[in-house]
CSV table of C-alpha atoms (C1' of nucleotides) in Angstrom, one decimal:
chain,number,residue,atom,x,y,z
A,1,MET,CA,-0.4,0.2,0.1
A,2,GLY,CA,0.9,4.1,-0.6
A,3,THR,CA,3.4,2.9,-3.5
A,4,GLU,CA,-0.2,3.2,-5.9
A,5,ARG,CA,0.8,6.0,-8.6
A,6,THR,CA,-2.3,8.2,-10.3
A,7,ILE,CA,-1.7,9.2,-13.5
A,8,LEU,CA,-3.8,11.3,-16.1
A,9,HIS,CA,-2.9,10.9,-19.8
A,10,VAL,CA,-4.8,13.9,-21.3
A,11,ASP,CA,-4.6,13.3,-25.1
A,12,MET,CA,-6.4,16.5,-27.5
A,13,ASP,CA,-9.8,15.5,-29.6
A,14,ALA,CA,-8.7,15.5,-33.0
A,15,PHE,CA,-6.6,18.3,-32.2
A,16,PHE,CA,-5.4,20.1,-35.8
A,17,ALA,CA,-8.8,19.9,-36.9
A,18,SER,CA,-10.5,21.1,-33.4
A,19,VAL,CA,-8.6,24.1,-33.9
A,20,GLU,CA,-9.3,25.3,-37.2
A,21,GLN,CA,-12.8,25.2,-36.0
A,22,HIS,CA,-12.2,27.1,-32.9
A,23,ASP,CA,-10.4,29.8,-34.9
A,24,HIS,CA,-13.0,29.7,-37.6
A,25,PRO,CA,-16.0,29.0,-36.2
A,26,GLU,CA,-18.2,29.4,-39.3
A,27,LEU,CA,-16.5,25.6,-39.5
A,28,LYS,CA,-18.1,23.9,-36.7
A,29,GLY,CA,-20.1,21.3,-37.3
A,30,LYS,CA,-18.8,20.6,-40.5
A,31,PRO,CA,-16.3,17.9,-41.8
A,32,VAL,CA,-13.0,19.5,-41.7
A,33,ILE,CA,-10.2,18.0,-43.3
A,34,VAL,CA,-6.6,19.1,-42.3
A,35,GLY,CA,-4.0,17.7,-44.4
A,36,GLY,CA,-2.8,17.5,-48.0
A,37,ARG,CA,-5.7,18.8,-50.5
A,38,PRO,CA,-7.3,15.7,-52.5
A,39,GLU,CA,-5.9,17.8,-56.1
A,40,ASP,CA,-1.8,17.8,-54.7
A,41,ARG,CA,-1.4,13.8,-55.8
A,42,ARG,CA,0.4,11.5,-52.8
A,43,SER,CA,-0.7,14.1,-50.0
A,44,VAL,CA,-2.5,12.5,-46.9
A,45,VAL,CA,-5.0,13.1,-44.3
A,46,SER,CA,-3.6,14.5,-41.3
A,47,THR,CA,-6.7,14.8,-39.0
A,48,ALA,CA,-10.0,14.9,-39.7
A,49,SER,CA,-12.9,16.3,-37.6
A,50,TYR,CA,-15.5,14.3,-36.0
A,51,GLU,CA,-17.7,15.2,-38.6
A,52,ALA,CA,-15.8,14.2,-41.1
A,53,ARG,CA,-14.8,10.7,-39.6
A,54,ARG,CA,-18.6,9.9,-39.9
A,55,PHE,CA,-18.3,9.5,-43.7
A,56,GLY,CA,-15.0,7.0,-42.4
A,57,VAL,CA,-12.6,9.6,-43.3
A,58,HIS,CA,-9.5,9.3,-40.7
A,59,SER,CA,-5.6,10.1,-40.5
A,60,ALA,CA,-3.3,8.6,-43.1
A,61,MET,CA,-5.7,8.1,-45.7
A,62,PRO,CA,-5.1,9.5,-49.1
A,63,SER,CA,-7.0,12.9,-48.9
A,64,ALA,CA,-8.4,11.6,-52.7
A,65,THR,CA,-9.8,8.7,-50.7
A,66,ALA,CA,-11.0,11.3,-48.2
A,67,HIS,CA,-12.9,13.5,-50.8
A,68,ARG,CA,-14.3,10.5,-52.8
A,69,LEU,CA,-15.9,9.5,-49.1
A,70,CYS,CA,-17.0,13.0,-48.4
A,71,PRO,CA,-17.3,15.1,-51.2
A,72,GLN,CA,-18.2,18.2,-48.7
A,73,GLY,CA,-15.5,18.0,-46.5
A,74,ILE,CA,-13.4,21.2,-46.0
A,75,PHE,CA,-9.8,20.3,-46.8
A,76,ILE,CA,-7.1,22.3,-45.0
A,77,HIS,CA,-3.6,22.5,-45.4
A,78,GLY,CA,-3.4,23.5,-41.6
A,79,ASN,CA,-0.3,25.6,-39.6
A,80,MET,CA,2.2,23.7,-37.5
A,81,LYS,CA,2.8,27.0,-35.8
A,82,ARG,CA,-0.9,28.0,-34.4
A,83,TYR,CA,-0.7,24.0,-33.3
A,84,ALA,CA,2.5,24.5,-31.4
A,85,GLU,CA,1.9,27.3,-30.2
A,86,VAL,CA,-1.8,25.8,-28.4
A,87,SER,CA,0.1,23.1,-27.4
A,88,SER,CA,2.5,24.8,-25.3
A,89,GLN,CA,-0.5,26.3,-23.4
A,90,ILE,CA,-1.8,23.3,-22.7
A,91,MET,CA,1.2,21.5,-21.5
A,92,GLU,CA,1.5,24.8,-19.7
A,93,ILE,CA,-2.2,24.1,-17.7
A,94,LEU,CA,-0.7,20.9,-16.8
A,95,GLY,CA,2.4,21.7,-15.4
A,96,ASN,CA,0.3,24.0,-13.0
A,97,TYR,CA,-0.7,20.5,-11.1
A,98,SER,CA,2.6,18.9,-11.2
A,99,PRO,CA,6.6,18.8,-11.9
A,100,ASP,CA,5.9,15.4,-13.6
A,101,VAL,CA,4.7,16.2,-16.7
A,102,HIS,CA,5.5,14.2,-19.9
A,103,GLN,CA,4.7,15.3,-23.4
A,104,ILE,CA,4.5,12.4,-25.7
A,105,SER,CA,3.5,14.6,-28.7
A,106,ILE,CA,1.7,17.8,-29.6
A,107,ASP,CA,-1.7,16.8,-28.6
A,108,GLU,CA,-1.0,14.3,-25.6
A,109,ALA,CA,0.5,14.3,-22.5
A,110,SER,CA,1.0,12.6,-19.2
A,111,ILE,CA,1.1,13.7,-15.7
A,112,ASP,CA,1.8,12.4,-12.4
A,113,ILE,CA,-0.5,13.3,-9.7
A,114,THR,CA,0.7,11.4,-7.0
A,115,GLY,CA,0.2,12.8,-3.8
A,116,THR,CA,-1.1,15.8,-4.7
A,117,GLU,CA,-4.8,15.6,-2.9
A,118,LEU,CA,-4.1,17.8,-0.3
A,119,LEU,CA,-3.2,20.6,-2.3
A,120,PHE,CA,-5.4,20.1,-5.2
A,121,GLY,CA,-7.8,17.7,-4.2
A,122,LYS,CA,-9.1,14.2,-5.3
A,123,PRO,CA,-7.9,12.8,-8.4
A,124,GLU,CA,-11.0,12.7,-10.3
A,125,GLU,CA,-11.6,16.2,-9.4
A,126,VAL,CA,-8.2,17.5,-10.4
A,127,ALA,CA,-9.2,15.6,-14.1
A,128,LEU,CA,-12.2,17.5,-14.5
A,129,ARG,CA,-10.7,20.8,-13.3
A,130,ILE,CA,-8.1,20.2,-15.8
A,131,LYS,CA,-10.5,19.3,-19.2
A,132,LYS,CA,-12.5,22.6,-17.6
A,133,GLU,CA,-9.4,24.5,-17.6
A,134,ILE,CA,-8.3,23.6,-21.2
A,135,LEU,CA,-11.5,24.3,-22.5
A,136,GLU,CA,-11.8,27.9,-20.9
A,137,ALA,CA,-7.9,28.9,-21.9
A,138,THR,CA,-8.1,27.1,-25.6
A,139,GLY,CA,-11.6,26.1,-26.4
A,140,LEU,CA,-10.7,22.6,-27.4
A,141,THR,CA,-11.9,19.6,-25.5
A,142,VAL,CA,-9.7,16.9,-24.2
A,143,SER,CA,-10.0,13.2,-23.0
A,144,VAL,CA,-8.5,12.4,-20.0
A,145,GLY,CA,-7.5,8.6,-18.9
A,146,MET,CA,-6.7,8.4,-14.9
A,147,ALA,CA,-5.1,4.8,-13.7
A,148,SER,CA,-1.8,3.6,-11.8
A,149,THR,CA,0.3,3.6,-14.8
A,150,LYS,CA,1.1,5.6,-18.0
A,151,TYR,CA,0.1,3.1,-20.0
A,152,LEU,CA,-2.9,2.2,-18.8
A,153,ALA,CA,-3.4,5.7,-18.4
A,154,LYS,CA,-2.8,6.3,-22.5
A,155,LEU,CA,-5.8,3.5,-23.2
A,156,ALA,CA,-8.3,4.8,-20.5
A,157,SER,CA,-8.5,8.5,-22.2
A,158,GLU,CA,-9.4,6.4,-25.7
A,159,VAL,CA,-12.3,5.0,-24.2
A,160,ASN,CA,-14.5,8.2,-23.9
A,161,LYS,CA,-13.2,9.9,-26.7
A,162,PRO,CA,-14.3,12.8,-27.1
A,163,ASP,CA,-14.5,15.2,-24.5
A,164,GLY,CA,-14.0,12.1,-22.2
A,165,PHE,CA,-13.2,11.0,-18.9
A,166,TYR,CA,-12.3,7.6,-17.6
A,167,THR,CA,-10.5,5.6,-14.6
A,168,ILE,CA,-9.6,2.3,-14.3
A,169,PRO,CA,-9.3,1.9,-10.9
A,170,ALA,CA,-7.4,-0.1,-8.8
A,171,GLY,CA,-7.1,-3.1,-8.8
A,172,SER,CA,-8.9,-3.8,-12.0
A,173,GLU,CA,-6.0,-3.0,-14.2
A,174,GLU,CA,-5.9,-6.6,-15.6
A,175,ALA,CA,-9.6,-6.9,-15.4
A,176,PHE,CA,-10.0,-3.7,-17.9
A,177,MET,CA,-6.7,-5.5,-20.0
A,178,LEU,CA,-9.3,-8.7,-20.7
A,179,SER,CA,-12.0,-6.8,-21.4
A,180,LEU,CA,-9.5,-5.0,-24.0
A,181,PRO,CA,-10.1,-6.0,-28.0
A,182,LEU,CA,-6.6,-7.4,-29.4
A,183,LYS,CA,-6.3,-4.5,-32.0
A,184,ASP,CA,-6.6,-1.8,-29.3
A,185,VAL,CA,-3.7,-2.5,-27.6
A,186,TRP,CA,-1.4,0.2,-27.5
A,187,GLY,CA,2.2,-1.2,-29.7
A,188,ILE,CA,0.3,-4.0,-31.1
A,189,GLY,CA,0.1,-2.7,-35.1
A,190,GLU,CA,-1.2,-4.3,-37.9
A,191,LYS,CA,1.7,-6.0,-38.8
A,192,THR,CA,1.9,-7.5,-35.1
A,193,LEU,CA,-1.8,-8.3,-34.5
A,194,LYS,CA,-1.4,-10.7,-37.8
A,195,ARG,CA,1.4,-12.3,-36.2
A,196,ILE,CA,-0.5,-13.2,-32.9
A,197,ASN,CA,-4.0,-14.4,-34.8
A,198,SER,CA,-1.7,-16.4,-37.2
A,199,ALA,CA,0.0,-18.0,-33.6
A,200,GLY,CA,-3.9,-18.7,-32.9
A,201,PHE,CA,-4.6,-15.9,-30.4
A,202,TYR,CA,-7.2,-13.6,-31.1
A,203,THR,CA,-7.8,-12.3,-27.4
A,204,THR,CA,-5.9,-10.9,-24.6
A,205,ARG,CA,-7.7,-13.7,-22.7
A,206,ASP,CA,-6.0,-16.1,-25.2
A,207,LEU,CA,-2.5,-14.5,-24.5
A,208,HIS,CA,-3.8,-14.7,-21.0
A,209,ASN,CA,-3.6,-18.5,-20.7
A,210,VAL,CA,-0.6,-18.5,-21.9
A,211,PRO,CA,2.7,-19.4,-20.0
A,212,GLU,CA,5.5,-16.3,-20.0
A,213,GLU,CA,8.2,-19.1,-21.8
A,214,THR,CA,5.7,-20.1,-24.5
A,215,LEU,CA,5.1,-16.3,-25.2
A,216,LYS,CA,8.7,-15.7,-25.5
A,217,MET,CA,9.2,-19.1,-27.6
A,218,VAL,CA,6.7,-17.9,-30.1
A,219,PHE,CA,7.5,-14.3,-30.3
A,220,GLY,CA,10.9,-13.5,-28.9
A,221,GLU,CA,12.0,-12.4,-25.7
A,222,ASN,CA,10.9,-8.8,-25.8
A,223,LEU,CA,7.3,-8.8,-27.4
A,224,GLY,CA,6.5,-12.2,-25.5
A,225,LEU,CA,7.3,-10.4,-22.0
A,226,PHE,CA,5.7,-7.3,-23.5
A,227,LEU,CA,2.5,-9.5,-24.5
A,228,TYR,CA,2.8,-11.4,-21.3
A,229,ASN,CA,2.9,-8.4,-19.0
A,230,VAL,CA,0.4,-6.2,-21.2
A,231,VAL,CA,-2.5,-8.8,-20.6
A,232,ARG,CA,-1.7,-8.6,-16.9
A,233,GLY,CA,-2.0,-5.0,-16.7
A,234,LYS,CA,1.5,-4.6,-15.4
A,235,GLU,CA,3.9,-1.9,-16.1
A,236,THR,CA,5.4,-2.9,-19.8
A,237,GLY,CA,8.4,-0.4,-19.9
A,238,ILE,CA,6.8,0.9,-23.0
A,239,MET,CA,5.9,4.4,-22.1
A,240,ASN,CA,8.8,4.5,-19.2
A,241,GLU,CA,12.0,5.9,-19.5
A,242,GLN,CA,13.5,9.0,-21.1
A,243,PRO,CA,14.6,8.1,-24.8
A,244,ARG,CA,18.2,7.1,-25.5
A,245,GLU,CA,19.2,8.5,-29.0
A,246,HIS,CA,18.1,11.2,-31.0
A,247,SER,CA,17.9,11.9,-34.6
A,248,ILE,CA,17.0,14.5,-36.5
A,249,SER,CA,15.5,13.8,-39.9
A,250,ASN,CA,13.4,15.3,-43.2
A,251,GLU,CA,11.9,13.5,-46.2
A,252,ILE,CA,10.2,14.4,-49.4
A,253,THR,CA,7.9,12.2,-51.4
A,254,PHE,CA,8.1,13.6,-55.2
A,255,PRO,CA,4.6,14.5,-56.5
A,256,TYR,CA,6.0,12.5,-59.6
A,257,ASP,CA,9.0,10.0,-59.4
A,258,LEU,CA,12.7,11.0,-60.0
A,259,THR,CA,14.4,9.5,-62.7
A,260,ASP,CA,17.5,11.7,-63.1
A,261,LEU,CA,20.1,11.8,-61.2
A,262,TYR,CA,20.5,15.7,-61.1
A,263,SER,CA,17.1,16.1,-59.6
A,264,ALA,CA,17.7,13.6,-57.1
A,265,GLU,CA,20.9,15.2,-55.8
A,266,THR,CA,19.0,18.7,-55.8
A,267,ALA,CA,16.7,16.9,-54.0
A,268,LEU,CA,19.3,16.4,-51.5
A,269,LEU,CA,21.5,19.3,-51.4
A,270,SER,CA,17.9,20.9,-49.9
A,271,LEU,CA,17.3,18.3,-47.4
A,272,SER,CA,20.9,18.8,-46.4
A,273,GLN,CA,20.0,21.9,-45.9
A,274,SER,CA,17.4,21.6,-44.0
A,275,VAL,CA,18.6,18.7,-41.7
A,276,MET,CA,21.6,20.7,-40.8
A,277,PHE,CA,20.1,24.1,-40.3
A,278,ARG,CA,17.5,22.2,-37.5
A,279,LEU,CA,21.0,20.7,-35.6
A,280,LEU,CA,22.7,24.0,-36.0
A,281,SER,CA,19.6,25.9,-34.8
A,282,LYS,CA,20.1,23.3,-31.2
A,283,LYS,CA,23.2,23.6,-30.8
A,284,GLN,CA,23.9,20.0,-31.9
A,285,TYR,CA,26.3,16.9,-33.3
A,286,SER,CA,26.3,14.2,-34.8
A,287,LYS,CA,28.5,11.9,-37.5
A,288,THR,CA,26.0,9.0,-38.6
A,289,VAL,CA,24.0,10.0,-41.6
A,290,THR,CA,21.3,8.1,-42.6
A,291,VAL,CA,19.8,8.4,-46.7
A,292,LYS,CA,16.6,6.9,-47.4
A,293,ILE,CA,15.3,5.7,-50.8
A,294,ARG,CA,11.9,4.8,-51.8
A,295,PHE,CA,11.9,3.4,-55.1
A,296,ASP,CA,8.9,3.6,-57.8
A,297,ASP,CA,8.0,0.0,-56.2
A,298,PHE,CA,7.3,1.4,-52.4
A,299,GLN,CA,10.4,-0.7,-51.7
A,300,THR,CA,12.4,1.9,-49.1
A,301,ILE,CA,16.0,1.1,-48.1
A,302,THR,CA,18.6,3.4,-46.1
A,303,VAL,CA,22.4,3.5,-46.6
A,304,GLN,CA,24.1,4.7,-43.6
A,305,GLU,CA,27.9,5.5,-43.1
A,306,THR,CA,29.2,6.5,-39.1
A,307,LEU,CA,31.8,9.1,-39.7
A,308,GLU,CA,35.2,9.9,-37.7
A,309,ASP,CA,34.2,13.6,-37.2
A,310,TYR,CA,31.2,15.8,-36.4
A,311,ILE,CA,29.5,17.1,-39.2
A,312,THR,CA,29.8,20.7,-39.3
A,313,SER,CA,28.1,22.0,-42.7
A,314,SER,CA,25.5,21.8,-44.9
A,315,ASP,CA,28.4,21.0,-47.7
A,316,ALA,CA,30.5,18.7,-46.0
A,317,LEU,CA,26.5,16.8,-45.5
A,318,PHE,CA,25.7,16.8,-49.0
A,319,GLU,CA,28.9,15.4,-50.5
A,320,ARG,CA,27.8,12.0,-47.4
A,321,ALA,CA,24.5,12.1,-48.9
A,322,LYS,CA,25.3,12.2,-52.2
A,323,ALA,CA,27.9,9.5,-52.2
A,324,LEU,CA,25.6,7.1,-50.0
A,325,PHE,CA,22.8,7.8,-52.6
A,326,GLU,CA,25.3,6.9,-55.2
A,327,LYS,CA,25.8,3.3,-53.7
A,328,LYS,CA,22.2,2.6,-54.4
A,329,TYR,CA,21.5,4.7,-57.1
A,330,ASP,CA,19.6,3.0,-60.5
A,331,ALA,CA,18.8,4.6,-63.1
A,332,GLU,CA,16.3,2.0,-64.3
A,333,ARG,CA,14.2,2.7,-61.1
A,334,GLY,CA,12.1,5.7,-60.8
A,335,ILE,CA,12.8,7.4,-57.1
A,336,ARG,CA,9.4,8.0,-55.2
A,337,LEU,CA,10.9,9.6,-51.7
A,338,LEU,CA,14.3,10.8,-50.5
A,339,GLY,CA,15.1,11.8,-46.7
A,340,LEU,CA,18.1,12.3,-45.3
A,341,GLY,CA,18.8,11.9,-41.0
A,342,LEU,CA,21.2,12.4,-38.5
A,343,SER,CA,21.1,9.8,-35.7
A,344,ASN,CA,23.1,9.5,-32.6
A,345,VAL,CA,22.6,13.4,-32.1
A,346,LYS,CA,24.6,14.8,-29.2
A,347,ASP,CA,23.5,18.0,-27.0
A,348,LYS,CA,27.7,18.4,-26.5
A,349,ILE,CA,31.3,17.0,-28.2
A,350,GLU,CA,32.3,15.0,-25.2
A,351,ASP,CA,36.1,14.8,-26.4
A,352,GLU,CA,37.0,18.4,-28.3
A,353,GLN,CA,40.4,17.2,-28.5
A,354,GLY,CA,39.6,14.2,-30.4
A,355,SER,CA,37.4,16.0,-33.2
A,356,LEU,CA,39.3,18.9,-34.0
A,357,PHE,CA,38.1,20.5,-37.2
A,358,ASP,CA,40.4,21.7,-39.9
A,359,PHE,CA,40.5,25.8,-40.2
A,360,GLY,CA,38.0,25.3,-43.7
A,361,GLU,CA,35.7,23.4,-41.6
A,362,ASN,CA,35.6,25.9,-38.8
A,363,LYS,CA,35.4,28.7,-41.0
A,364,ARG,CA,32.6,27.1,-43.1
A,365,LYS,CA,30.6,27.0,-39.8
A,366,ALA,CA,30.8,29.9,-38.8
A,367,VAL,CA,29.4,31.1,-42.8
A,368,GLU,CA,27.0,28.5,-42.1
A,369,GLN,CA,26.0,30.0,-38.7
A,370,ALA,CA,25.8,33.4,-39.9
A,371,VAL,CA,22.9,32.5,-42.5
A,372,LEU,CA,21.2,30.5,-40.0
A,373,LYS,CA,21.1,33.5,-38.1
A,374,ILE,CA,20.1,36.0,-40.5
A,375,ASN,CA,17.1,33.2,-42.0
A,376,SER,CA,16.3,33.3,-38.1
A,377,LYS,CA,15.4,37.3,-38.3
A,378,HIS,CA,14.3,37.9,-41.2
A,379,PRO,CA,12.9,34.7,-42.7
A,380,GLU,CA,11.5,36.4,-45.7
A,381,ALA,CA,15.9,37.1,-46.9
A,382,LYS,CA,16.4,33.3,-47.4
A,383,LEU,CA,19.5,32.7,-48.4
A,384,LYS,CA,19.5,29.3,-50.7
A,385,LYS,CA,21.8,28.0,-52.7
A,386,ALA,CA,22.4,29.0,-56.3
A,387,ARG,CA,21.4,25.5,-57.7
A,388,LEU,CA,17.9,25.4,-55.6
A,389,PHE,CA,16.9,28.8,-57.8
A,390,GLU,CA,18.1,26.2,-61.0
A,391,GLY,CA,16.1,23.2,-59.7
A,392,ASN,CA,12.9,25.2,-58.8
A,393,LYS,CA,13.0,27.1,-63.0
A,394,LYS,CA,11.4,25.1,-65.0
B,1,DT,C1',-7.7,6.0,-54.0
B,2,DC,C1',-2.4,3.1,-54.0
B,3,DT,C1',0.4,4.4,-49.8
B,4,DG,C1',2.8,12.2,-45.8
B,5,DG,C1',6.4,13.2,-42.7
B,6,DG,C1',8.9,12.9,-37.9
B,7,DG,C1',10.2,10.4,-34.8
B,8,DT,C1',11.9,5.6,-31.5
B,9,DC,C1',12.5,1.3,-30.7
B,10,DC,C1',13.8,-3.8,-31.8
B,11,DT,C1',16.2,-7.7,-34.7
B,12,DA,C1',20.1,-9.9,-36.6
B,13,DG,C1',24.3,-10.3,-38.8
B,14,DG,C1',29.5,-8.7,-38.6
B,15,DA,C1',33.4,-6.7,-37.0
B,16,DC,C1',36.4,-6.4,-33.4
B,17,DC,C1',37.8,-6.8,-29.0
B,18,DC,C1',39.1,-9.5,-24.4
C,1,DT,C1',45.4,-25.6,-34.7
C,2,DC,C1',40.5,-24.9,-35.2
C,3,DT,C1',37.3,-23.1,-31.8
C,4,DG,C1',34.9,-21.1,-26.7
C,5,DG,C1',31.1,-17.2,-25.3
C,6,DG,C1',30.4,-11.8,-24.0
C,7,DG,C1',30.1,-7.2,-24.8
C,8,DT,C1',29.8,-3.3,-28.0
C,9,DC,C1',29.7,-1.2,-32.1
C,10,DC,C1',28.0,-0.7,-36.8
C,11,DT,C1',24.6,-1.4,-40.7
C,12,DA,C1',20.1,-2.5,-42.8
C,13,DG,C1',15.3,-3.3,-42.4
C,14,DG,C1',11.2,-3.3,-40.5
C,15,DA,C1',7.6,-2.8,-36.9
C,16,DC,C1',4.6,1.1,-34.2
C,17,DC,C1',3.2,5.9,-32.8
C,18,DC,C1',1.0,10.6,-34.1
DNA sequence: TCTGGGGTCCTAGGACCC
DNA sequence: TCTGGGGTCCTAGGACCC
């Protein structure tokens, strides 16, 4: 006793679409679809309002499909800056109730309110107050789940969406999991569900009937242990630790497949710049470069390389990206997507001595940072490489 | 109607070292 | 001469999530 924790999971309802409906009241009650427009080739839905969901529209669906299902849908490109602004407003409210706020994505967070009863009152009251405060501050509804672990609180928040509140009382964690369809278990996606079904299991109870060792034998050490614990409502560790590593990447899907080397390299140059700017503006470092290529048949491959020294300029990054890309380039295959990422990103170089930059690199780095500074002060004064202009010309 | 973009984590094999 | 394990780093691919 006394070790029970109380976690609230706060999840915005149809976040991007709700922000649009709030900012533009004429959209209220209408099927709003935030994401790519149907006429944009290869674009998808980011968020659909509940009105649009009634037509079967959902996230990640091609926008053209969404348009077919819901011709009266109002398609909006979306404004990430605005969404981020509302998001931080909400996180600030949560921060008033506990120092232990874990933001999971732009529209959800969990907060540990264990032991705050004397300060703020009963947990249910805190949950309802948070809902009310967020509504007053932003005009948006959220769904809140309450349970003894982050994982279960997250599942609880899904139960009465939208504008919901649901508690999994201490002691009934296992019963809750046994009542949950397998497809709703967070962490079991399409592929894993199929795998579980092929092994002859169709419900959480089916899995519950199997000994730990058997699950590990059939599904491997990690997945086996996860399944064993999750159906018992026990801590799975899936949402707990701090991220071990960090990466920065950008990718682009072309409206029409690229077929020539020059266009592909121009795209890589542009990606090198955006990735490097993001890295530099956070004052971070990386020496691992990954190029991602998706071919016209949707086969997706990656080529990766860890360098001796940290990358300090977008030119240097571009050179490495180009070399990696050329290893896999095949003139016979169209290119649908190109991505470029840096992984194992660090905040500091632990050993400056071990990675002295040569003078040229230092100079280039200084220029790069100056450009970045100008860009962030005067976003309209976009200093771009001549080649990018050239690439944009038809 | 073909399938976005930005992430994290896991698996598995090979290299290399002890 | 032919044969160990364990640990760590790296690469490539894949699953999952919002």
